[in-house]
Short mmCIF file of C-alpha atoms in Angstrom, two decimals:
data_model
loop_
_atom_site.label_atom_id
_atom_site.label_comp_id
_atom_site.label_asym_id
_atom_site.label_seq_id
_atom_site.Cartn_x
_atom_site.Cartn_y
_atom_site.Cartn_z
CA MET A 1 13.58 -10.99 6.39
CA THR A 2 14.40 -7.33 6.12
CA LEU A 3 14.71 -7.02 9.89
CA GLN A 4 17.99 -8.91 9.72
CA GLU A 5 19.36 -6.88 6.83
CA TYR A 6 21.01 -3.59 7.77
CA ASP A 7 20.49 -2.15 4.27
CA TYR A 8 16.74 -1.98 4.87
CA ALA A 9 16.97 -0.16 8.22
CA ARG A 10 17.04 3.24 6.52
CA GLU A 11 13.80 2.59 4.63
CA SER A 12 10.63 3.96 6.18
CA PRO A 13 8.41 1.19 7.55
CA SER A 14 5.44 2.40 5.52
CA LYS A 15 7.41 2.35 2.26
CA LEU A 16 8.77 -1.09 3.07
CA ALA A 17 5.25 -2.38 3.80
CA ALA A 18 3.86 -0.84 0.61
CA SER A 19 6.70 -2.35 -1.44
CA CYS A 20 6.10 -5.77 0.12
CA LEU A 21 2.42 -5.51 -0.77
CA LEU A 22 3.19 -4.52 -4.36
CA LEU A 23 5.64 -7.43 -4.68
CA ALA A 24 3.06 -9.86 -3.25
CA LEU A 25 0.36 -8.58 -5.61
CA THR A 26 2.73 -8.96 -8.53
CA MET A 27 3.95 -12.42 -7.51
CA LYS A 28 0.39 -13.71 -7.18
CA SER A 29 -0.88 -11.89 -10.31
CA LEU A 30 -3.53 -10.11 -8.26
CA GLY A 31 -3.34 -6.81 -10.06
CA GLY A 32 -1.21 -3.76 -9.77
CA TRP A 33 -1.01 -0.67 -7.64
CA THR A 34 -4.47 0.88 -7.70
CA PRO A 35 -5.37 4.54 -7.12
CA THR A 36 -6.91 3.47 -3.80
CA LEU A 37 -3.64 1.86 -2.67
CA GLU A 38 -1.75 4.94 -3.81
CA TYR A 39 -4.09 7.24 -1.91
CA TYR A 40 -4.00 5.35 1.39
CA SER A 41 -0.31 4.44 1.31
CA GLY A 42 0.89 7.79 0.05
CA TYR A 43 3.19 6.13 -2.50
CA ASN A 44 2.83 5.78 -6.23
CA ALA A 45 4.03 2.62 -7.94
CA GLN A 46 7.08 4.26 -9.53
CA GLU A 47 8.38 5.28 -6.11
CA LEU A 48 8.18 1.68 -4.95
CA HIS A 49 9.77 -0.04 -7.96
CA PRO A 50 13.42 0.13 -6.80
CA LEU A 51 12.57 -1.23 -3.36
CA VAL A 52 10.34 -3.96 -4.83
CA LYS A 53 13.25 -5.10 -6.99
CA ARG A 54 15.59 -5.15 -3.97
CA LEU A 55 13.07 -7.18 -1.99
CA ASN A 56 12.73 -9.72 -4.79
CA PHE A 57 16.51 -9.93 -4.99
CA LEU A 58 16.58 -10.60 -1.24
CA LEU A 59 14.07 -13.41 -1.69
CA THR A 60 16.02 -14.84 -4.60
CA TYR A 61 19.43 -14.91 -2.95
CA GLN A 62 18.56 -15.51 0.68
CA PRO A 63 20.68 -18.02 2.56
CA ARG A 64 18.60 -21.15 3.08
CA ASP A 65 20.19 -21.95 6.44
CA LYS A 66 18.75 -18.80 8.08
CA LEU A 67 15.25 -18.39 9.45
CA ASN A 68 14.33 -22.07 9.24
CA THR A 69 11.67 -21.73 11.95
CA VAL A 70 10.00 -18.83 10.19
CA ARG A 71 10.17 -20.62 6.83
CA SER A 72 8.65 -23.72 8.41
CA LYS A 73 5.85 -21.74 10.03
CA TYR A 74 4.88 -19.98 6.80
CA SER A 75 5.02 -23.21 4.81
CA HIS A 76 1.80 -24.39 6.45
CA ARG A 77 -1.60 -24.24 4.83
CA ILE A 78 -2.95 -21.91 7.52
CA PHE A 79 -0.51 -19.24 6.25
CA PHE A 80 -1.29 -20.06 2.61
CA GLU A 81 2.16 -21.67 2.19
CA VAL A 82 3.69 -18.32 1.26
CA ALA A 83 7.19 -19.51 2.16
CA LYS A 84 6.96 -22.04 -0.66
CA LEU A 85 6.33 -19.41 -3.34
CA PRO A 86 9.30 -19.02 -5.65
CA PRO A 87 10.66 -15.50 -6.14
CA MET A 88 9.88 -13.83 -9.44
CA ASP A 89 12.33 -13.84 -12.27
CA MET A 90 13.84 -10.35 -12.34
CA LEU A 91 12.95 -9.79 -16.02
CA LYS A 92 9.32 -10.83 -15.46
CA LEU A 93 9.17 -8.60 -12.41
CA GLU A 94 10.51 -5.68 -14.45
CA GLU A 95 7.84 -6.30 -17.10
CA ALA A 96 5.07 -6.52 -14.52
CA LEU A 97 6.21 -3.33 -12.79
CA THR A 98 6.25 -1.35 -16.03
CA ARG A 99 2.57 -2.27 -16.48
CA CYS A 100 1.69 -0.83 -13.05
#
């Protein structure tokens, strides 16, 4: 989704990937940003928080008429139906990120 948004072009790919991973971990309640993730990514959780919030906002307010093929593909069981996951409420996301 970020590939079609010009605002994300200035973000480094590694920081974008790390932020996506932190958002996914938070959305699925799979834990927070561990010291191992920090070591191998090179980012601490606080550095990623603003981008994680922007990514969740993008998920929340995405136009539904775009990317229908991608949404359909990732709605299948083989991809764990990730396209069907609802975005996090911004207040709950803020709470979860402060615990990281």
